[in-house]
Tab-separated table of C-alpha atoms and ligand atoms in Angstrom:
chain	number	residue	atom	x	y	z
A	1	UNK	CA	56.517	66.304	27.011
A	2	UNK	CA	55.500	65.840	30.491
A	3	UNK	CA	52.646	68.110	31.405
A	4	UNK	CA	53.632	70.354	34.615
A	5	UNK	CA	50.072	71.038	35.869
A	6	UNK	CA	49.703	67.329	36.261
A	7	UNK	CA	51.458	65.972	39.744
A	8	UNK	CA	54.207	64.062	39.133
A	9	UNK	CA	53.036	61.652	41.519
A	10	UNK	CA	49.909	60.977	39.578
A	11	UNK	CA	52.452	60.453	36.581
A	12	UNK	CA	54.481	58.082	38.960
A	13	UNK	CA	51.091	56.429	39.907
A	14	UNK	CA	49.707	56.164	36.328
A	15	UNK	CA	52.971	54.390	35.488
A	16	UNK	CA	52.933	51.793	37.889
A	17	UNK	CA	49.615	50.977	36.897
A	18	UNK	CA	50.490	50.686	33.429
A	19	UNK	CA	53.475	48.803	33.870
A	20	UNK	CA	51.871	46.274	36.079
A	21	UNK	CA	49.064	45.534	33.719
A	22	UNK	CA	51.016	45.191	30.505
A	23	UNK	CA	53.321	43.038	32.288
A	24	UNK	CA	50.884	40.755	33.278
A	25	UNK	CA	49.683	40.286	29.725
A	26	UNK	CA	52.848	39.420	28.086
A	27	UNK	CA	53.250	36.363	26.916
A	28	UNK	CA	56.078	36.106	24.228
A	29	UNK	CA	59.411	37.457	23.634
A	30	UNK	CA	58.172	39.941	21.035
A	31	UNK	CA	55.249	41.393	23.617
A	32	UNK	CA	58.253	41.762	26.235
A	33	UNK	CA	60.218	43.539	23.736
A	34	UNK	CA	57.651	46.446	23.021
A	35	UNK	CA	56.786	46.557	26.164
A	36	UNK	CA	60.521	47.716	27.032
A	37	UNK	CA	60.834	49.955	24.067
A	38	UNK	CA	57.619	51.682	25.453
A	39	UNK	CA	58.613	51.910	28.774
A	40	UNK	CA	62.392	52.123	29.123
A	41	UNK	CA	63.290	52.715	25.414
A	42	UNK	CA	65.222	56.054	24.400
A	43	UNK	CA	62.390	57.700	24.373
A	44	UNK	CA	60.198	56.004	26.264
A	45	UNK	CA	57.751	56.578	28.962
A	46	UNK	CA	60.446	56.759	31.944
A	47	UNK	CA	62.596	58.835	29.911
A	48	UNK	CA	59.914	60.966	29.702
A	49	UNK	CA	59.050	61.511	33.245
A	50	UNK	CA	62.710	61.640	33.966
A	51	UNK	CA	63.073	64.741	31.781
A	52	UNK	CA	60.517	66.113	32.923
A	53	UNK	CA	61.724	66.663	36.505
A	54	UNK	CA	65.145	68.311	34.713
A	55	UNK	CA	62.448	71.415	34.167
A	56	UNK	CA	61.162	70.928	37.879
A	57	UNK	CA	62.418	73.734	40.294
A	58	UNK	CA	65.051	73.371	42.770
A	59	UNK	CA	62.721	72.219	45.734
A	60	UNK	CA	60.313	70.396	43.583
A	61	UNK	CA	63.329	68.234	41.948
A	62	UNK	CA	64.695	67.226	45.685
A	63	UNK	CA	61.092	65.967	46.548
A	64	UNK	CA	60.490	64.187	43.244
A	65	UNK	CA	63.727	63.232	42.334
A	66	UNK	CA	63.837	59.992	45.141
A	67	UNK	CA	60.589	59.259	44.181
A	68	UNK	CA	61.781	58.613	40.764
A	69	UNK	CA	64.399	57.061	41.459
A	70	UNK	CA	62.978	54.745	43.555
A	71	UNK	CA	60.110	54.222	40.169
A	72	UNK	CA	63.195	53.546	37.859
A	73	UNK	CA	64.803	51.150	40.320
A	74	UNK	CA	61.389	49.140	40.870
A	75	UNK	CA	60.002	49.128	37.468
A	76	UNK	CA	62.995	48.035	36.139
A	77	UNK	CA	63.075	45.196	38.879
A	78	UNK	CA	59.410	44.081	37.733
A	79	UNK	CA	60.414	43.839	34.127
A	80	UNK	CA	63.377	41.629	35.137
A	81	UNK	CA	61.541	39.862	37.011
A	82	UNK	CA	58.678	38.950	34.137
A	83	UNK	CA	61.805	38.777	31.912
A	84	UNK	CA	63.008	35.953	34.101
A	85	UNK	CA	59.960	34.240	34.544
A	86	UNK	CA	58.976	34.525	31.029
A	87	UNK	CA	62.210	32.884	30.250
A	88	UNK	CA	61.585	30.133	32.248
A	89	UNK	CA	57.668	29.098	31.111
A	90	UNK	CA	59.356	29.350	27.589
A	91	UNK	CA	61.635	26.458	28.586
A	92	UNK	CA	59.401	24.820	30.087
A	93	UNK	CA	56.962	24.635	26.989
A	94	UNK	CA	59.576	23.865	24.889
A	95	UNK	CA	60.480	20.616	27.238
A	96	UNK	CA	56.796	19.903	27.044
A	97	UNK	CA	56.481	20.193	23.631
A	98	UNK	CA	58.966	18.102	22.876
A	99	UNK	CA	57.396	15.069	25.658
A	100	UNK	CA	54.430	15.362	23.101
A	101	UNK	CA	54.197	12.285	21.298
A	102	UNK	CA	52.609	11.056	18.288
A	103	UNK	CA	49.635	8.110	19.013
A	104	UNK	CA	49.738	6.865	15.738
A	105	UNK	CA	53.828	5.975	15.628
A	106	UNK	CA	54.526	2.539	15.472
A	107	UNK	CA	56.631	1.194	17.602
A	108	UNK	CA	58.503	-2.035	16.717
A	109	UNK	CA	57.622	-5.133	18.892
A	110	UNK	CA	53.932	-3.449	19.787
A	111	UNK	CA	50.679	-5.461	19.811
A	112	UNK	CA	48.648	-3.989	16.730
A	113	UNK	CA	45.201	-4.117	17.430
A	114	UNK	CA	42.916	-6.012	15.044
A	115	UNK	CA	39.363	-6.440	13.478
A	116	UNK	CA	37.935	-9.417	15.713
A	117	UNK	CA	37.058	-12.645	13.259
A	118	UNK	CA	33.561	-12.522	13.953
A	119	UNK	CA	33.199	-8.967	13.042
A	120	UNK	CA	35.370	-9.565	9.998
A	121	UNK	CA	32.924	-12.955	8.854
A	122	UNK	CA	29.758	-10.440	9.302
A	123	UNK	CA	30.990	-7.813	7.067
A	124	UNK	CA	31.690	-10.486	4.526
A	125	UNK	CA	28.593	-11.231	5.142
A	126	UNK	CA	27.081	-7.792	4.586
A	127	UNK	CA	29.133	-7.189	1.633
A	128	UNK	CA	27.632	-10.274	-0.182
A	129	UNK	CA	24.088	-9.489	0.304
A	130	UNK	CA	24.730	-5.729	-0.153
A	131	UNK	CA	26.395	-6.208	-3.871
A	132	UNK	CA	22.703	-8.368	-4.624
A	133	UNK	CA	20.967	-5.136	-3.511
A	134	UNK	CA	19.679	-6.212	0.049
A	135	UNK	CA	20.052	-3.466	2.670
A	136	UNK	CA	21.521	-4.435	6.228
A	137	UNK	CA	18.541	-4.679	9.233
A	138	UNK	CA	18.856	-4.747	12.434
A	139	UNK	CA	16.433	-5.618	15.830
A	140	UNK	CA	16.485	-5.438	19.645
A	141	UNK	CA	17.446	-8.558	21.436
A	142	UNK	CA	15.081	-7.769	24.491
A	143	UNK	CA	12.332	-8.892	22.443
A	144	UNK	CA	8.450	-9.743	22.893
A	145	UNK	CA	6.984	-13.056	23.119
A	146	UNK	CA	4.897	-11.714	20.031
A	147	UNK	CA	7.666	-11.089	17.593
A	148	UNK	CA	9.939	-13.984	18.944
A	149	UNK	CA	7.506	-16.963	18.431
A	150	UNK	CA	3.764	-15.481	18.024
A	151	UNK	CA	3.978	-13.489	14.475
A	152	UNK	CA	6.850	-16.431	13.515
A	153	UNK	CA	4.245	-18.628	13.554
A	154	UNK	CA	5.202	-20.641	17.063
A	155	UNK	CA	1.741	-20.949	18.898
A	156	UNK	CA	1.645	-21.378	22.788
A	157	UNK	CA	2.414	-24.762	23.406
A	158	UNK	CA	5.420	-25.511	20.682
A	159	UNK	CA	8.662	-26.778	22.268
A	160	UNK	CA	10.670	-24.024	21.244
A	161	UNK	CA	8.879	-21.462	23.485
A	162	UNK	CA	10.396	-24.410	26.431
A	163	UNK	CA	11.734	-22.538	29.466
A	164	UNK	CA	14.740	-24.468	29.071
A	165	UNK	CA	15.521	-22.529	25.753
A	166	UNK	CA	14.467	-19.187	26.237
A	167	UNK	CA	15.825	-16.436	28.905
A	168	UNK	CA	11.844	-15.153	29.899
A	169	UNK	CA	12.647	-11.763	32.461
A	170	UNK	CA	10.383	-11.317	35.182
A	171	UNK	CA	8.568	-8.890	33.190
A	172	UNK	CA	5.509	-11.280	31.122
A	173	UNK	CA	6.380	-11.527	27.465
A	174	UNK	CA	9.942	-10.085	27.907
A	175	UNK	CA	11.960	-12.475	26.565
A	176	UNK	CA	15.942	-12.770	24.756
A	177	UNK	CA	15.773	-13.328	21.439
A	178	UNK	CA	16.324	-17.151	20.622
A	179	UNK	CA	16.925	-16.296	16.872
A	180	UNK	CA	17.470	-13.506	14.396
A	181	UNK	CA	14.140	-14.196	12.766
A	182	UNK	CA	12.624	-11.855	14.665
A	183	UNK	CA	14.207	-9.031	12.629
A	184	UNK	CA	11.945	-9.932	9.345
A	185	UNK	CA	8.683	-9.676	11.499
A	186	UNK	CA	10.096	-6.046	12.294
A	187	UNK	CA	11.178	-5.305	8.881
A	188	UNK	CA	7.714	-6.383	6.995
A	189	UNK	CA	5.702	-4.836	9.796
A	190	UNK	CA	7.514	-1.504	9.071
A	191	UNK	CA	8.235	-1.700	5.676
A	192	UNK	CA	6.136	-4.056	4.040
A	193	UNK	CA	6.455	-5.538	0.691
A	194	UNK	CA	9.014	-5.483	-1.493
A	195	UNK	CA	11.883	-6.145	0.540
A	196	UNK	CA	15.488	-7.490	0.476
A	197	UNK	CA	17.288	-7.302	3.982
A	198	UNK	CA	20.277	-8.954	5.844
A	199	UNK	CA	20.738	-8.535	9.487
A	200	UNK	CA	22.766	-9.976	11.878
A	201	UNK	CA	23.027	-9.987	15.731
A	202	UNK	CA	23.345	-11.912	18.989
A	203	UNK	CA	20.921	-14.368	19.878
A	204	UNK	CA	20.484	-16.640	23.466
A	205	UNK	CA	19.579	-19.971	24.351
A	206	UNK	CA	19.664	-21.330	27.586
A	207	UNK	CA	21.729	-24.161	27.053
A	208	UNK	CA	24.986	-25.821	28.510
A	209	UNK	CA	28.464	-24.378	26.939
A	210	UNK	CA	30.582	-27.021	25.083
A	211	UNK	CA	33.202	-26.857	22.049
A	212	UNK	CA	30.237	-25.733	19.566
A	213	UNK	CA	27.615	-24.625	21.617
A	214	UNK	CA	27.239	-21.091	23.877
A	215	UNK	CA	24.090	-19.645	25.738
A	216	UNK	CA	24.859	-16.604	23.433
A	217	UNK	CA	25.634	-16.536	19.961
A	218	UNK	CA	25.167	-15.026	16.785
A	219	UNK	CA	23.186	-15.126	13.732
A	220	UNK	CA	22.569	-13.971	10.299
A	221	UNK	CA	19.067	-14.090	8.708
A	222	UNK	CA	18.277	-12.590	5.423
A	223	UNK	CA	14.638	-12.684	3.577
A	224	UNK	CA	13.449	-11.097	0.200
A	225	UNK	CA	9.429	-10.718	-0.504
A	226	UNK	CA	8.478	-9.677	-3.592
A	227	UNK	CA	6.229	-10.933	-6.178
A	228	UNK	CA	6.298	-14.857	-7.597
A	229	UNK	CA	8.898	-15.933	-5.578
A	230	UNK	CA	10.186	-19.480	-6.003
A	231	UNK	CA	12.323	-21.975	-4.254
A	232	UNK	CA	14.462	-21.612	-7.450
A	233	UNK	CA	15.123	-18.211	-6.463
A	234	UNK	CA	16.142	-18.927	-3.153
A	235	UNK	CA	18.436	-22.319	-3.792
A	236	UNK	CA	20.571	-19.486	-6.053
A	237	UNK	CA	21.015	-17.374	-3.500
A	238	UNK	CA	21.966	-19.517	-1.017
A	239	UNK	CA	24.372	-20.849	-3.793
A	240	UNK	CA	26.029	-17.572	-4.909
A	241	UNK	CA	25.983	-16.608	-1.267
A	242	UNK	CA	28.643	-19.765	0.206
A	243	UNK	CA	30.697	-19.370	-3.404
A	244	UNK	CA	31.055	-16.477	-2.130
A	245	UNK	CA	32.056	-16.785	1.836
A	246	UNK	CA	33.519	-19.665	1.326
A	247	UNK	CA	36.114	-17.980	-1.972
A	248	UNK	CA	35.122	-20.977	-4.256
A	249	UNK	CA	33.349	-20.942	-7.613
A	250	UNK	CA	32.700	-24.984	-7.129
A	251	UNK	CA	31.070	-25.136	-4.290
A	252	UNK	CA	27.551	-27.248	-4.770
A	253	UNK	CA	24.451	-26.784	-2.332
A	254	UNK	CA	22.270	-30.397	-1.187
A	255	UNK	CA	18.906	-29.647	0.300
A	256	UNK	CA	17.033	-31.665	2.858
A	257	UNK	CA	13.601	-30.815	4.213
A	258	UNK	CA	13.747	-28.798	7.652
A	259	UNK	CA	11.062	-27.689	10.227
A	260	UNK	CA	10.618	-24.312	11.211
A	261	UNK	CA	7.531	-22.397	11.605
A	262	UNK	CA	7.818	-19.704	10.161
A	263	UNK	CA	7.967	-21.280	6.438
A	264	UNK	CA	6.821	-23.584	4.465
A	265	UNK	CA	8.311	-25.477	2.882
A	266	UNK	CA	11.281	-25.724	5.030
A	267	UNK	CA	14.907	-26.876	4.204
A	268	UNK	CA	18.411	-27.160	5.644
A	269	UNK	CA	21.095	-26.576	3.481
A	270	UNK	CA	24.422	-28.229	3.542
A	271	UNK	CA	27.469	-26.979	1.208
A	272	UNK	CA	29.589	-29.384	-0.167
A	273	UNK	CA	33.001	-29.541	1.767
A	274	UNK	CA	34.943	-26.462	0.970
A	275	UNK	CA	38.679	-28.104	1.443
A	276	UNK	CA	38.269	-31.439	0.251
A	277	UNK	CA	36.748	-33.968	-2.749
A	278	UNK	CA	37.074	-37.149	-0.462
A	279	UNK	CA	36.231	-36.112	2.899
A	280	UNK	CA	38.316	-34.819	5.945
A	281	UNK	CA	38.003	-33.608	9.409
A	282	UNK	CA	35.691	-30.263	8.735
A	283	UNK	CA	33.262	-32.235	7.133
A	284	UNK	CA	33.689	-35.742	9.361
A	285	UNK	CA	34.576	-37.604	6.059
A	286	UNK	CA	30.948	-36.480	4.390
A	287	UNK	CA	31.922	-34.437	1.792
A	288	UNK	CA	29.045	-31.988	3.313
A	289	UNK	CA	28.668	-29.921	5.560
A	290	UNK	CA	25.298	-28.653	7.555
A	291	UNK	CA	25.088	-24.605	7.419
A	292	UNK	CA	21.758	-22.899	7.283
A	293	UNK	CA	18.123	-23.145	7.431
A	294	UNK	CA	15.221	-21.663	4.866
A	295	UNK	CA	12.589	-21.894	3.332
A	296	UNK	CA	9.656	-20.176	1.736
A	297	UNK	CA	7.704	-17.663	4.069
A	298	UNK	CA	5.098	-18.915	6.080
A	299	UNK	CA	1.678	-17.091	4.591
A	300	UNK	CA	0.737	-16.785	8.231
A	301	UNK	CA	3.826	-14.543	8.821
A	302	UNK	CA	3.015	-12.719	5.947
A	303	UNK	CA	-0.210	-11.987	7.418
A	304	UNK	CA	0.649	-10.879	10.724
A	305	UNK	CA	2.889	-8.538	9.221
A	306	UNK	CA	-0.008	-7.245	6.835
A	307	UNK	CA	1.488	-8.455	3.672
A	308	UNK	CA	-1.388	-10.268	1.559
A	309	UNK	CA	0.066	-13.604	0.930
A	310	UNK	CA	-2.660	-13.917	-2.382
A	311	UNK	CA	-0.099	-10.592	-3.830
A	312	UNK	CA	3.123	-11.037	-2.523
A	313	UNK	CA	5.395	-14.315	-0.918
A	314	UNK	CA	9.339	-14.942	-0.097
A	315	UNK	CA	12.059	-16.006	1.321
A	316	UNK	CA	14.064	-16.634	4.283
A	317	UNK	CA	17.213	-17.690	5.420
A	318	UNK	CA	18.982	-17.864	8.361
A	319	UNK	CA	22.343	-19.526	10.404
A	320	UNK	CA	24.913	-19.168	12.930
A	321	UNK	CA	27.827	-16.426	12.155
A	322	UNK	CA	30.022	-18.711	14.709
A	323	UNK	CA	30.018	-21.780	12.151
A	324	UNK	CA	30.727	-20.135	9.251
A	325	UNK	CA	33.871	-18.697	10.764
A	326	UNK	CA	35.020	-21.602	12.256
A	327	UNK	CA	34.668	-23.373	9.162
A	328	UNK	CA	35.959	-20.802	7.181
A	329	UNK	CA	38.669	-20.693	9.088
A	330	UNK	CA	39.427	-23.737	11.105
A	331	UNK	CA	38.489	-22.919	14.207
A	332	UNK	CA	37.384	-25.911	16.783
A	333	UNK	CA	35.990	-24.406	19.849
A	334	UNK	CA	33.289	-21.428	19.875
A	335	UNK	CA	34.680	-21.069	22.866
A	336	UNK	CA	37.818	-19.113	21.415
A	337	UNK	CA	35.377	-17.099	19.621
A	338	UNK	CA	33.553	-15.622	22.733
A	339	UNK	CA	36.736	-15.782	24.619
A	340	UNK	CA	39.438	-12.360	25.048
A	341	UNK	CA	42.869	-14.835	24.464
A	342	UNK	CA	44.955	-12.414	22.646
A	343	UNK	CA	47.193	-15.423	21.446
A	344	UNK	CA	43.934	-16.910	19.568
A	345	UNK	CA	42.527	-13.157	18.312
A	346	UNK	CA	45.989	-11.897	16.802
A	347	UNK	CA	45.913	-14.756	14.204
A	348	UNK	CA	43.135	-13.097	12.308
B	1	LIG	N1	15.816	-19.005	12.712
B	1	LIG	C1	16.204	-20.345	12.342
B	1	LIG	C2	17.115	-20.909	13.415
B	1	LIG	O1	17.435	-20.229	14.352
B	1	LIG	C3	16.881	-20.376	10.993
B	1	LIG	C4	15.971	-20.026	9.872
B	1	LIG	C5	15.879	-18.724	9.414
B	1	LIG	C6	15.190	-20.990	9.261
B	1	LIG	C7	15.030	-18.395	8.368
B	1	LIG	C8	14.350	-20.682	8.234
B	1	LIG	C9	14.259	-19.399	7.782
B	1	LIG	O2	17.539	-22.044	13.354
């Protein structure tokens, strides 16, 4: 019951408050519900005040009784009113919900995005060396002129430090790496001996652009130092490692003597023609083709990455990512490779 020593219009007042602020903070269908039972229900809150002026007195009830009125009449209003609009943002979220839509539907006829062929030829990559327990390396190409040709063994006035190859910056001794090698002078330096690693990455030459040549490119290079290291050991490796880019058991390795600094002795290594016995148009009718170069670390290197050549020695590898996926998979420009034709890309 109503208490009489408290003005009605403070009851009228405290009301409006209430009503307004619970109003405000219903969001759902159920809130709205309680909110009427509390208010406007049978025995609610206006019911309340309302019988409470049947035990005002005569004069009291004729100044009160508008005023109530008028509170029944308004707050009823308001709760329409939220009823209303509540109705409405319900609808609304419903339509909304419903415009929602699900990223990972397929729709028929849509371009499905793909792994690109060179990122697909270095995980194969990767996943060779990784089953022979190498881990995967990596290096900066901003490189110094000390870990690009001074600890690989390339003194001052060798050709391949030529301007014409090499991106210097304007900063002395900044340079773009011209080849993945790099990478092992960082690994040893850090890690020293033993160590397998593969690592791949973009390398740049300044040098015209034609069907199988690009100022950028990318390379793998592996290298394992351990103890008593042979030639024999690497010659397998290399072996093992085309079987298994290339998918074929039969594949046989030729070796030829190669110059590079940073070993010694040096080799190339051709593969014998993956799709043919008698020659055809990947290998230009030679039954071989040219893929990598190697060799045996240079004891120099060795040094300079404070690895004592007397205890420990290695090997290193290293090639272009581009020709092995063109061979692999017949592609004749490395243009196509560096290129965004979605035609080309969606084959793979
Ligand atoms: N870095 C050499 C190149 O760019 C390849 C290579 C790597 C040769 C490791 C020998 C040993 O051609």
């Amino acid at each position: 019951m109503i208490n009489k020593d408290k003005n009605i219009n403070q009851k009228i007042k405290d009301f409006n408050i209430e009503l307004e602020q619970q109003l405000a903070s219903v969001s759902s269908n159920e809130q709205l519900e309680k909110l009427r039972i509390t208010f406007f229900g049978r025995s609610g809150k206006l019911t309340e005040l309302m019988d409470a002026m049947k035990e005002l007195s005569l004069e009291d009830k004729k100044i009160f009784g508008p005023a109530l009125n008028q509170l029944k009449k308004e707050s009823e209003q308001n709760y329409n009113n939220k009823k209303n609009n509540l109705e409405q943002e319900l609808r609304k979220l419903e339509v909304l919900k419903k415009q929602q839509f699900d990223v990972t539907a397929y729709k028929p006829g849509q371009l499905e995005g793909s792994q690109h062929v060179l990122t697909k030829v270095i995980e194969q990559i990767q996943d060779i060396f990784i089953s022979m327990g190498y881990k995967i390396a990596d290096g900066p190409e901003l490189e110094t002129e000390f870990y690009n040709f001074e600890a690989l063994n390339i003194p001052k006035d060798h050709p391949a430090r030529d301007s014409q190859d090499t991106f210097w910056f304007d900063v002395p001794g900044l340079l773009l790496r011209t080849q993945t090698s790099t990478i092992q002078v960082h690994q040893m330096k850090t890690y020293g001996a033993p160590i397998a690693a593969i690592s791949t990455g973009r390398v740049y030459r300044q040098e015209a652009t034609d069907a199988s040549h690009d100022f950028a490119f990318s390379q793998y290079e592996g290298f394992f130092v351990d103890k008593n290291i042979s030639m024999g050991n690497l010659l397998a490796t290399m072996k093992t490692f085309l079987q298994e880019f290339f998918e074929k058991k039969d594949i046989e390795i030729r070796v030829r003597p190669g110059f590079f600094p940073f070993v010694e002795p040096g080799i190339e290594i051709d593969a014998s023609c993956p799709f043919c016995k008698n020659g055809c148009s990947v290998c230009k009718k030679t039954r071989w083709i040219e893929l990598l170069g190697a060799g045996l670390v240079h004891p120099n290197v060795l040094k300079c990455c404070n690895i004592d050549p007397e205890k420990h020695n290695g090997f290193a590898f290293g090639g272009g990512i581009e020709r092995l996926a063109m061979i692999k998979y017949g592609i004749n420009d490395i243009r196509f490779l560096h290129g965004a034709n979605i035609d080309f890309l969606k084959q793979f």
